[in-house]
One Martini backbone bead per residue (centre of mass of N, CA, C, O) as a GRO file, in nm:
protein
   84
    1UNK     BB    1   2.243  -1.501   1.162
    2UNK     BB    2   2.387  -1.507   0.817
    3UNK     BB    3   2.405  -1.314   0.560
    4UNK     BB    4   2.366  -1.578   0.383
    5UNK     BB    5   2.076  -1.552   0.486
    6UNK     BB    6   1.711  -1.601   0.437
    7UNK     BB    7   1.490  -1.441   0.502
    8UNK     BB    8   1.130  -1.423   0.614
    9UNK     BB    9   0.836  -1.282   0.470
   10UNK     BB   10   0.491  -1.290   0.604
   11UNK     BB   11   0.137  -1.231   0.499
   12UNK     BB   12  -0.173  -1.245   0.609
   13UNK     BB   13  -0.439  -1.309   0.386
   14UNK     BB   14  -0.649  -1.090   0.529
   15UNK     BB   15  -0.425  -0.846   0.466
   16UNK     BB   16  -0.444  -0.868   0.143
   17UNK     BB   17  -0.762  -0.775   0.163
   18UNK     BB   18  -0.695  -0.505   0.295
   19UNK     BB   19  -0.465  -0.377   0.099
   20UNK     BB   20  -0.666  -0.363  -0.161
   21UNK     BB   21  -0.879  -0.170  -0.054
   22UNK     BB   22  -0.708   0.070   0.057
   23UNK     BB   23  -0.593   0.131  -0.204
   24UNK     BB   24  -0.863   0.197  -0.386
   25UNK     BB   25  -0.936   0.407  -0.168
   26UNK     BB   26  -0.734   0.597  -0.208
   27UNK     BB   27  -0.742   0.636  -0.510
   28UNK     BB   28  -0.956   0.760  -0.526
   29UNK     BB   29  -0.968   1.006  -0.348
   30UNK     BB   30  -0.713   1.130  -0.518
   31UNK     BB   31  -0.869   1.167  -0.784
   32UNK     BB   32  -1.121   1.318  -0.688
   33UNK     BB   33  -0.909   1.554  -0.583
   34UNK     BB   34  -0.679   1.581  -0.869
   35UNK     BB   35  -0.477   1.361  -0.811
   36UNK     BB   36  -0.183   1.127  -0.841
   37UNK     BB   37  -0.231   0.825  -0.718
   38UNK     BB   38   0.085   0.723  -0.779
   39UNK     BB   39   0.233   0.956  -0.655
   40UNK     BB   40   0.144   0.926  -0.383
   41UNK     BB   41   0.184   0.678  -0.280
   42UNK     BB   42   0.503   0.651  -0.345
   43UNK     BB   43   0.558   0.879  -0.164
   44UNK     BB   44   0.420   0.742   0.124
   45UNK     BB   45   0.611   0.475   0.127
   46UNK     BB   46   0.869   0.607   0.086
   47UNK     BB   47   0.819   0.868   0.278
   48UNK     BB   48   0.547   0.809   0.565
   49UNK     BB   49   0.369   1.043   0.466
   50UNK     BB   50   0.043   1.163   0.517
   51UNK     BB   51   0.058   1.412   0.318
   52UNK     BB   52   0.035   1.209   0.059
   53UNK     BB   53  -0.238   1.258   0.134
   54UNK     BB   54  -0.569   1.260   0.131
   55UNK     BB   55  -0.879   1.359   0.367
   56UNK     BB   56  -1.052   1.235   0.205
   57UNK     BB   57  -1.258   1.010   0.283
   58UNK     BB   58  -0.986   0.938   0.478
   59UNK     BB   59  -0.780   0.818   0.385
   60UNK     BB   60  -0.532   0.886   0.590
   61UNK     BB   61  -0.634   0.684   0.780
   62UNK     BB   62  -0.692   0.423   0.598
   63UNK     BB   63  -0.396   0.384   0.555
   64UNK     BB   64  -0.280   0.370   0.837
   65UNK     BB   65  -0.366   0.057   0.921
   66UNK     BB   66  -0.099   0.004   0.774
   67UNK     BB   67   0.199  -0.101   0.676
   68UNK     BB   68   0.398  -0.021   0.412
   69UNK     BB   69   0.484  -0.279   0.332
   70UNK     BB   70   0.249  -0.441   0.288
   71UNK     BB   71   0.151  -0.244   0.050
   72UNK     BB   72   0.385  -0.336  -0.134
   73UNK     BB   73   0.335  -0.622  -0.135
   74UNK     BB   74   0.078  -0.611  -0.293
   75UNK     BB   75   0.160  -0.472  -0.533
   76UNK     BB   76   0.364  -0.678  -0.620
   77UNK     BB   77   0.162  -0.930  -0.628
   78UNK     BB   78   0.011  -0.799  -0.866
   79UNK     BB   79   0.202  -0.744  -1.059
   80UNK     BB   80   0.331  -1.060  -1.074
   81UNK     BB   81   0.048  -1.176  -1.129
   82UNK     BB   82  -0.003  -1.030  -1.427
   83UNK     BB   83   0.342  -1.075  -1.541
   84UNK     BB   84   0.385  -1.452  -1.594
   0.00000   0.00000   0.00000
C-alpha cells in the first residue's frame, strides 16, 4: 500500500449497538457521581488512561470492553447523523 492508498477501516453491526450502550452507560455514571461526563470521557479516549472514569456503577470496567477508536466511532457516527 502507498500513502495515495485510502485504508478501510470497518466496524461491525453488533459493535455499534454495544458502544452506544456502554457510552450512555459510563454517562451516567460519570453524571451520579457529580463528574462532566464528557470531559471524562474525552479525558479517556484521548489518553487511554482508565482513571478518568469512575468506578461507581463498573463504569471503569464498562467502557474497557471496547477499544477507545469503536467508541470515537460511534461518537462520530452518532454526531454526523444528527447534524445531516
Amino acid at each position: 500500500m502507498t500513502i495515495n492508498e485510502t485504508m478501510m477501516f470497518k466496524v461491525e453491526k453488533e459493535k455499534d449497538n454495544e458502544a452506544r450502550e456502554i457510552l450512555l452507560s459510563v454517562y451516567k455514571a460519570l453524571g451520579e457521581k457529580g463528574y462532566n461526563p464528557i470531559n471524562q470521557i474525552v479525558g479517556y479516549i484521548l489518553s487511554g488512561d482508565p482513571t478518568y472514569i469512575t468506578n461507581h456503577q463498573n463504569a471503569r470496567s464498562i467502557i474497557r470492553r471496547l477499544e477507545r477508536d469503536e467508541l470515537l466511532e460511534e461518537i462520530v457516527r452518532f454526531y454526523l447523523d444528527k447534524n445531516k
